[in-house]
mmCIF file of C-alpha atoms in Angstrom:
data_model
loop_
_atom_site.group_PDB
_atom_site.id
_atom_site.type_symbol
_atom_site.label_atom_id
_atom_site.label_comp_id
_atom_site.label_asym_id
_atom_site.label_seq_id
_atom_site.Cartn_x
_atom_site.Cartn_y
_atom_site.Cartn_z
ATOM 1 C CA UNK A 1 -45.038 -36.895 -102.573
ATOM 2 C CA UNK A 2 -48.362 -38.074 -102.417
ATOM 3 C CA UNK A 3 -51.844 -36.260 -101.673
ATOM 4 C CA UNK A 4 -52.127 -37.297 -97.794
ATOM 5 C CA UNK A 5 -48.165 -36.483 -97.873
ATOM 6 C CA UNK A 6 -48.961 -33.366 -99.102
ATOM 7 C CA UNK A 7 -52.025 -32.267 -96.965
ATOM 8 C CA UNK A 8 -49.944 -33.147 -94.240
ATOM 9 C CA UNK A 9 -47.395 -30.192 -94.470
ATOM 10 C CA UNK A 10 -50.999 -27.813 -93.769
ATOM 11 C CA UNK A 11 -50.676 -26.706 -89.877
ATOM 12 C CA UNK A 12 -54.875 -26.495 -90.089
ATOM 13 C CA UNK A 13 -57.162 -27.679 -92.439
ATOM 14 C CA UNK A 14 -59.141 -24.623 -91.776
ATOM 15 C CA UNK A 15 -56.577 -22.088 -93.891
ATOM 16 C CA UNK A 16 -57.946 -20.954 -97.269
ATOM 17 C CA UNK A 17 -55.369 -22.287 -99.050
ATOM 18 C CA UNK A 18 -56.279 -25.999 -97.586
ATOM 19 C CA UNK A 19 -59.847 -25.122 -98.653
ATOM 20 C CA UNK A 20 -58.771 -24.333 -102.244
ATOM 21 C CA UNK A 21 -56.679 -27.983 -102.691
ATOM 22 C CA UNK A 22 -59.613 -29.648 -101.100
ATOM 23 C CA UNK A 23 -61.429 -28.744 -104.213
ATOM 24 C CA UNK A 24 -58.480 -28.686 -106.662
ATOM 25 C CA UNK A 25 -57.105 -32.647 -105.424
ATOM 26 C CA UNK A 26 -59.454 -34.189 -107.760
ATOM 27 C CA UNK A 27 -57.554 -33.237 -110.685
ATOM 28 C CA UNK A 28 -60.654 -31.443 -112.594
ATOM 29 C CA UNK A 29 -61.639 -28.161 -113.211
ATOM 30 C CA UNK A 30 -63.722 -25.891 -110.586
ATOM 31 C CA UNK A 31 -65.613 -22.666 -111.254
ATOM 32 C CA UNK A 32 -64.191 -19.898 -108.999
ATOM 33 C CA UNK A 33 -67.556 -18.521 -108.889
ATOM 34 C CA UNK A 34 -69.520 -21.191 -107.346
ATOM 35 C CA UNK A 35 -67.331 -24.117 -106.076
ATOM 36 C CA UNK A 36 -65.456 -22.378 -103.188
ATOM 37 C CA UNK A 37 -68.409 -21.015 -100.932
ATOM 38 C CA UNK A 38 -67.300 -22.959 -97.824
ATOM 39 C CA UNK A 39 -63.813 -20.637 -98.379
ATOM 40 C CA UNK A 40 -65.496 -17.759 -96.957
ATOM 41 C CA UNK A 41 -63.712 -15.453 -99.967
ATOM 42 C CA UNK A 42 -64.316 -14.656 -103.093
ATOM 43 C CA UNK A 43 -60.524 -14.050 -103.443
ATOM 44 C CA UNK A 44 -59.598 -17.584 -104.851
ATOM 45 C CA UNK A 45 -56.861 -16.479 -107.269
ATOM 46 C CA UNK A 46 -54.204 -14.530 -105.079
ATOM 47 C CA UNK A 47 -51.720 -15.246 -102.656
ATOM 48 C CA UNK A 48 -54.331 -16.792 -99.968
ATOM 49 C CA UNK A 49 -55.279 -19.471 -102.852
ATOM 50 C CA UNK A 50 -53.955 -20.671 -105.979
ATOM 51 C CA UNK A 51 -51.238 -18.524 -106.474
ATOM 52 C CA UNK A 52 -49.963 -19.296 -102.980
ATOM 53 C CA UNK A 53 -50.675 -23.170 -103.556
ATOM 54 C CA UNK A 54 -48.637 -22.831 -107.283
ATOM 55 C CA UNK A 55 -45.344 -20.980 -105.483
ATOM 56 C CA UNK A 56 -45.531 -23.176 -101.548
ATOM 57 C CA UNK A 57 -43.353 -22.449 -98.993
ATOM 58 C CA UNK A 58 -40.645 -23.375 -97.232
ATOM 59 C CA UNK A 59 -42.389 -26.287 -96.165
ATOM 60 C CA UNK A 60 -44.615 -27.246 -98.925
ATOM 61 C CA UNK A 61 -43.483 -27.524 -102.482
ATOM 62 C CA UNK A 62 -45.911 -25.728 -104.872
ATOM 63 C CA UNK A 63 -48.337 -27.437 -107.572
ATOM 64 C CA UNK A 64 -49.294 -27.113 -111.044
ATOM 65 C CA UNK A 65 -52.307 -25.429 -111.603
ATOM 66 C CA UNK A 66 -53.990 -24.892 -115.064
ATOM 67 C CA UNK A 67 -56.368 -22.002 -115.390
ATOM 68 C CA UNK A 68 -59.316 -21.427 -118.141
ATOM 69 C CA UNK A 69 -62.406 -20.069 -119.263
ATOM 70 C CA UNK A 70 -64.954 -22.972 -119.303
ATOM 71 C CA UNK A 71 -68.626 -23.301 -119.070
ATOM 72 C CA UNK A 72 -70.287 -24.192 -115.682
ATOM 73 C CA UNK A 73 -72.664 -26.804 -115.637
ATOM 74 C CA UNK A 74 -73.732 -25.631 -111.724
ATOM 75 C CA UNK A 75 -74.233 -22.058 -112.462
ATOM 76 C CA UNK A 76 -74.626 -22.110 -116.198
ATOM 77 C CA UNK A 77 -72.034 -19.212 -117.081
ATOM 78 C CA UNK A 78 -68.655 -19.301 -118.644
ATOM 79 C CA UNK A 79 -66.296 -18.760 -115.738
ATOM 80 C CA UNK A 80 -62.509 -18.830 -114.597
ATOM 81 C CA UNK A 81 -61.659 -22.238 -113.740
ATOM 82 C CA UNK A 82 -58.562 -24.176 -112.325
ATOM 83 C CA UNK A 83 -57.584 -27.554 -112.733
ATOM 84 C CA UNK A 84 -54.369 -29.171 -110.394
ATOM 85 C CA UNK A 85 -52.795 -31.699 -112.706
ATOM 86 C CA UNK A 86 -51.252 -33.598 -110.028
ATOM 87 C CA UNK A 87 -47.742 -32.316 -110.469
ATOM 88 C CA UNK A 88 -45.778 -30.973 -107.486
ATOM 89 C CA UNK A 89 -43.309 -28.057 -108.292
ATOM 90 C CA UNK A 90 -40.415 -26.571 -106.841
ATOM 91 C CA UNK A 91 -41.103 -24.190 -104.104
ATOM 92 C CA UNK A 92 -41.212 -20.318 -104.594
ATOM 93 C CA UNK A 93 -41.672 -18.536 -100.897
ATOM 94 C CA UNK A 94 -41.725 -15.025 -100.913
ATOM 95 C CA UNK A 95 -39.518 -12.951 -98.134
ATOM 96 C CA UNK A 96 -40.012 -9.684 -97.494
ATOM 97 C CA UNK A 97 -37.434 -6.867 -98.483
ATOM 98 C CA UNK A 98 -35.276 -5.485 -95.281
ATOM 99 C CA UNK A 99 -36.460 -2.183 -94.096
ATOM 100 C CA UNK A 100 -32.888 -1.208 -94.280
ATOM 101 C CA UNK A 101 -32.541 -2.857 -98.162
ATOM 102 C CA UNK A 102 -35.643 -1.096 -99.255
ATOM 103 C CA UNK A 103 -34.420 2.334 -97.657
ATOM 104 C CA UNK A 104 -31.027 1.314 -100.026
ATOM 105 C CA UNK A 105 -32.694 0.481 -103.016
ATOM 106 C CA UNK A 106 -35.056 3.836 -102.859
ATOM 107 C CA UNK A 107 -32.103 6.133 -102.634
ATOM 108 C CA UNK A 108 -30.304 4.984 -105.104
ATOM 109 C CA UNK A 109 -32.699 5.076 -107.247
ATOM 110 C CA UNK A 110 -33.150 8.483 -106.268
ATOM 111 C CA UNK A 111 -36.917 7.995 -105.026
ATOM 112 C CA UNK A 112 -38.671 8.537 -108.514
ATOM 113 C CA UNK A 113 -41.638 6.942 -108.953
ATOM 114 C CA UNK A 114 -40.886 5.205 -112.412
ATOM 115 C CA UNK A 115 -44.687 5.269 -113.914
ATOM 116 C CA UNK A 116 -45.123 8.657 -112.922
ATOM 117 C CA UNK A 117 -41.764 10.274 -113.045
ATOM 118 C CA UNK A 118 -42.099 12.626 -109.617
ATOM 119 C CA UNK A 119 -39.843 11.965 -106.545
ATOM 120 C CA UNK A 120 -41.784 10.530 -103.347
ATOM 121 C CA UNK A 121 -40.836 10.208 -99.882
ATOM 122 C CA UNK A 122 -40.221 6.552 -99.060
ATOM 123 C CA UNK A 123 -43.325 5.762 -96.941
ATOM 124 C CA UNK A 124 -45.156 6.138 -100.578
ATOM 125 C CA UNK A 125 -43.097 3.927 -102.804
ATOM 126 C CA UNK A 126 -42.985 0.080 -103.603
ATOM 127 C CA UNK A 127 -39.035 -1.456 -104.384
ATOM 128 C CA UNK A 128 -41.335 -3.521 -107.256
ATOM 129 C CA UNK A 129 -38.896 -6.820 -108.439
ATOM 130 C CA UNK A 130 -39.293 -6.179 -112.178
ATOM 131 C CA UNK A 131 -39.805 -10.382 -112.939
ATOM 132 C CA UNK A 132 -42.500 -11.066 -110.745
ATOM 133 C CA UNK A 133 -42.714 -13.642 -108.270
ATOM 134 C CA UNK A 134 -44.797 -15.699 -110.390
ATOM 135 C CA UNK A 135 -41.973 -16.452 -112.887
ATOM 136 C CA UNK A 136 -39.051 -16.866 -110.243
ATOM 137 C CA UNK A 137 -37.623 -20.634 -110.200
ATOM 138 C CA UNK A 138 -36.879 -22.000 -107.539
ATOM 139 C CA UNK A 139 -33.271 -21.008 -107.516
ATOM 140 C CA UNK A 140 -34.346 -17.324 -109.044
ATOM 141 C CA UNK A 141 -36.212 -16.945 -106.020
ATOM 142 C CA UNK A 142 -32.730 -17.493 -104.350
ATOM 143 C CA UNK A 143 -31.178 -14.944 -106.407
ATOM 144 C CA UNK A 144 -33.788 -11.968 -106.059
ATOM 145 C CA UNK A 145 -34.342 -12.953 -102.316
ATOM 146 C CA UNK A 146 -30.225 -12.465 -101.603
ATOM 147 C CA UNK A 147 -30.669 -8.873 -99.984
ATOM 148 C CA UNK A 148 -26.794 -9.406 -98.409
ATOM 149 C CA UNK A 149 -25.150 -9.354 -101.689
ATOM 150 C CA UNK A 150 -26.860 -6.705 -103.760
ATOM 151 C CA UNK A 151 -24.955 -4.563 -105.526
ATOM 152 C CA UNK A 152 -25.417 -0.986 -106.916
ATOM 153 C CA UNK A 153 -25.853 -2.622 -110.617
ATOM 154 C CA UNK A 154 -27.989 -5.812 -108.873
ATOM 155 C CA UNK A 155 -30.479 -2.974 -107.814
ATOM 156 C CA UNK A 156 -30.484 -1.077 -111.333
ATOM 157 C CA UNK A 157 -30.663 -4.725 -113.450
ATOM 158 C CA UNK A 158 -33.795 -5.857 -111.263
ATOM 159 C CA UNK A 159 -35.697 -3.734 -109.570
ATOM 160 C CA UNK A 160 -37.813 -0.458 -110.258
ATOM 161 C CA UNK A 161 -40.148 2.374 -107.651
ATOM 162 C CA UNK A 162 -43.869 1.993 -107.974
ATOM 163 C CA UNK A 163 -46.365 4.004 -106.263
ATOM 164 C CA UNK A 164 -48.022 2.817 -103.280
ATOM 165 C CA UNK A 165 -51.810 3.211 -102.771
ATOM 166 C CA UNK A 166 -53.166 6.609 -101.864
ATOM 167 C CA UNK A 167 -56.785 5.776 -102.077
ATOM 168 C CA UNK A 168 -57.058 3.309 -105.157
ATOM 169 C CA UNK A 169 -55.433 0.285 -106.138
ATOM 170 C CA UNK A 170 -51.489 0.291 -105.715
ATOM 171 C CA UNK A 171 -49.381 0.297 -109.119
ATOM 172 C CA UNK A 172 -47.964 -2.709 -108.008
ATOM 173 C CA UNK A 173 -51.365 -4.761 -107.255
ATOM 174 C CA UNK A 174 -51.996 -3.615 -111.088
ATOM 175 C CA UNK A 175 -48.889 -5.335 -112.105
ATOM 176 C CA UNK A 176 -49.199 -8.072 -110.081
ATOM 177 C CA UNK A 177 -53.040 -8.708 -111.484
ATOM 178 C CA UNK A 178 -51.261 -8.322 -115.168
ATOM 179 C CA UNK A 179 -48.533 -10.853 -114.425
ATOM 180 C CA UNK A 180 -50.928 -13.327 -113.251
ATOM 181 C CA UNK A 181 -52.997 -12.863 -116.331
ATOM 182 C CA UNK A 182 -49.847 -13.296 -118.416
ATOM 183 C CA UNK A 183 -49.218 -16.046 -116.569
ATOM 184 C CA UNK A 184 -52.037 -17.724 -117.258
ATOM 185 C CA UNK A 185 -52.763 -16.714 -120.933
ATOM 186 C CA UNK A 186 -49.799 -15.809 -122.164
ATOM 187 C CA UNK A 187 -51.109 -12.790 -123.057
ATOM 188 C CA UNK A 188 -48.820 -9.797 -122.169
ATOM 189 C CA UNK A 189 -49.647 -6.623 -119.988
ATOM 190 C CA UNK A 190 -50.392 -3.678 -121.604
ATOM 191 C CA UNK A 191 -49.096 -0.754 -119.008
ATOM 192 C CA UNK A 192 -52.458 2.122 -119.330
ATOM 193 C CA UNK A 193 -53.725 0.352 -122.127
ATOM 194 C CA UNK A 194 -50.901 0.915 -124.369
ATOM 195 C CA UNK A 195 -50.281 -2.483 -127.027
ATOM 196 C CA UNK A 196 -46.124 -1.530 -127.169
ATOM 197 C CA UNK A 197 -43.559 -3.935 -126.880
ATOM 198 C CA UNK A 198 -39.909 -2.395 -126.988
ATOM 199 C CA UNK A 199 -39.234 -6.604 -127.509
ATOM 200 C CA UNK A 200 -41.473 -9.335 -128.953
ATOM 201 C CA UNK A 201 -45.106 -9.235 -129.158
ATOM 202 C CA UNK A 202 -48.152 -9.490 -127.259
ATOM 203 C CA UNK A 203 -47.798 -12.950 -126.929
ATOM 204 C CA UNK A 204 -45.717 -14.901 -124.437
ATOM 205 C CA UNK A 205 -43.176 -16.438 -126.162
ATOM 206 C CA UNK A 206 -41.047 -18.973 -124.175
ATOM 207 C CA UNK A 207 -42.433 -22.657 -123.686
ATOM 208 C CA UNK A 208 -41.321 -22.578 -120.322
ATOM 209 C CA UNK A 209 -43.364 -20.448 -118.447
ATOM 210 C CA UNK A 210 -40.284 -19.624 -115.545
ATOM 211 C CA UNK A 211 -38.262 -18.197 -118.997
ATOM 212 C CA UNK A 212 -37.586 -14.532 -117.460
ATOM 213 C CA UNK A 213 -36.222 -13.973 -121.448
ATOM 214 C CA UNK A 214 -40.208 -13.782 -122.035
ATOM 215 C CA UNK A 215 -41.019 -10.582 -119.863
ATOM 216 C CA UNK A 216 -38.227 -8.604 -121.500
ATOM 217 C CA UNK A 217 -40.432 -6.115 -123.306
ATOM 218 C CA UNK A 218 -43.149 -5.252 -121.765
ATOM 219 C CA UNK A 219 -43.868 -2.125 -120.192
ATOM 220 C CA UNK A 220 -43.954 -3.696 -116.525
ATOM 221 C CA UNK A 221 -41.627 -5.370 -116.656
ATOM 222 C CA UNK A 222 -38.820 -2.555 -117.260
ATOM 223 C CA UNK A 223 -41.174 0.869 -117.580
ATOM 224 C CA UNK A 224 -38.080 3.118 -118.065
ATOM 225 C CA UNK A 225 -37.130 0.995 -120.989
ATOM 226 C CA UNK A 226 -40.140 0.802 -122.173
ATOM 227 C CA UNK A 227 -41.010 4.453 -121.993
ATOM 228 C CA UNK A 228 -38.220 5.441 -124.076
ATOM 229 C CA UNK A 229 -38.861 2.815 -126.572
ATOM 230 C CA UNK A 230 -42.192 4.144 -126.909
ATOM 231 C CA UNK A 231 -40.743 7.838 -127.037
ATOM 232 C CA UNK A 232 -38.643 7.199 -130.120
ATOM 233 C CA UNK A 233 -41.421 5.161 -131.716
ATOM 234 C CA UNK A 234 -43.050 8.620 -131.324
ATOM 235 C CA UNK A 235 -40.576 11.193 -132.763
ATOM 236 C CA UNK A 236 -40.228 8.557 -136.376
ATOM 237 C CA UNK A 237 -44.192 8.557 -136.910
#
């Protein structure tokens, strides 16, 4: 696909995410903090930006983007900056859960809020995919989006109950914001602060960055396991 090929598949060239390629389609890295004023947002990295541009859509394939911490010639600071490196990737859209799958899920996993460990009515709970989006191939994203053929033990193997917002920041924005860090670092979450692994280390550990093997092990990714892992740690100091 080439550039105009690609630009193409926008419906407006007045979308943020448009605005973020424009700036990206050069190939070379851009400051988040001072190249994007025409965006109108300060929120370059999520969904309306370069995380939507890295997954696409049904209609647009997604590109590689490289993230860093570089030093800013225009605004003389080290800052978070992207760089495109001309690669196109398979798409990764995201489809929203059922109402009626999402009632499913919550009951049978009794409605317990898996951070906090209290039951919650389901208006304040989030069915949370334990391998983020971020990770999901383009064929995973098949897999986790296939809401007809879930089974019981489907449910249990991938996803988990976080707490919605009640006034601060959701427990699944939090994960979200430490998946896209891992993501980009390969550094791994640490849930509350907490450096446990109940597998591996820190440090992502898969060359392929779509590897779900490298999530197994942290705290977000499965926080019952996790928990108890960290429990029996406990009880042999």
């Amino acid at each position: 696909m080439t550039i105009d090929e690609y630009k193409a598949t926008f419906r407006s060239h007045q979308t943020k995410r448009y605005k973020v390629f424009s700036v990206l389609e050069d190939h070379n890295w851009h400051c988040r903090e001072c190249e994007y004023e025409h965006v109108g947002s300060t929120q370059i990295a999520g969904g309306g930006g370069i995380q939507g541009l890295e997954r696409g859509n049904q209609s647009r394939p997604g590109i590689d983007i490289e993230s860093g911490n570089h030093h800013c010639p225009r605004c003389d600071q080290t800052t978070r900056q992207d760089k495109w490196t001309g690669n196109f990737v398979g798409a990764v859209a995201a489809r929203s859960i059922p109402r009626d799958v999402a009632s499913r899920i919550i009951n049978l996993l009794e409605g317990k809020d898996i951070i906090d460990q209290v039951s919650r009515s389901h208006h304040q709970l989030t069915p949370d995919h334990k391998l983020p989006m971020i990770r999901w191939t383009e064929e995973e994203s098949k897999r986790q989006s296939d809401y007809t053929t879930l089974s019981d033990q489907d449910i249990k193997d991938r996803f988990q109950l976080l707490k919605k917002s009640n006034g601060r920041v959701s427990d699944n924005m939090i994960k979200s914001r430490a998946c896209e860090k891992c993501y980009r670092t390969g550094k791994r979450g640490t849930p509350m602060g907490i450096s446990h692994f109940y597998s591996g280390n820190p440090r992502w550990a898969p060359e392929d960055k779509k590897d779900p093997s490298g999530c197994v092990g942290c705290g977000w990714y499965d926080f019952e396991i996790w928990r108890k892992s960290l429990n029996e740690k406990l009880t042999q100091l």
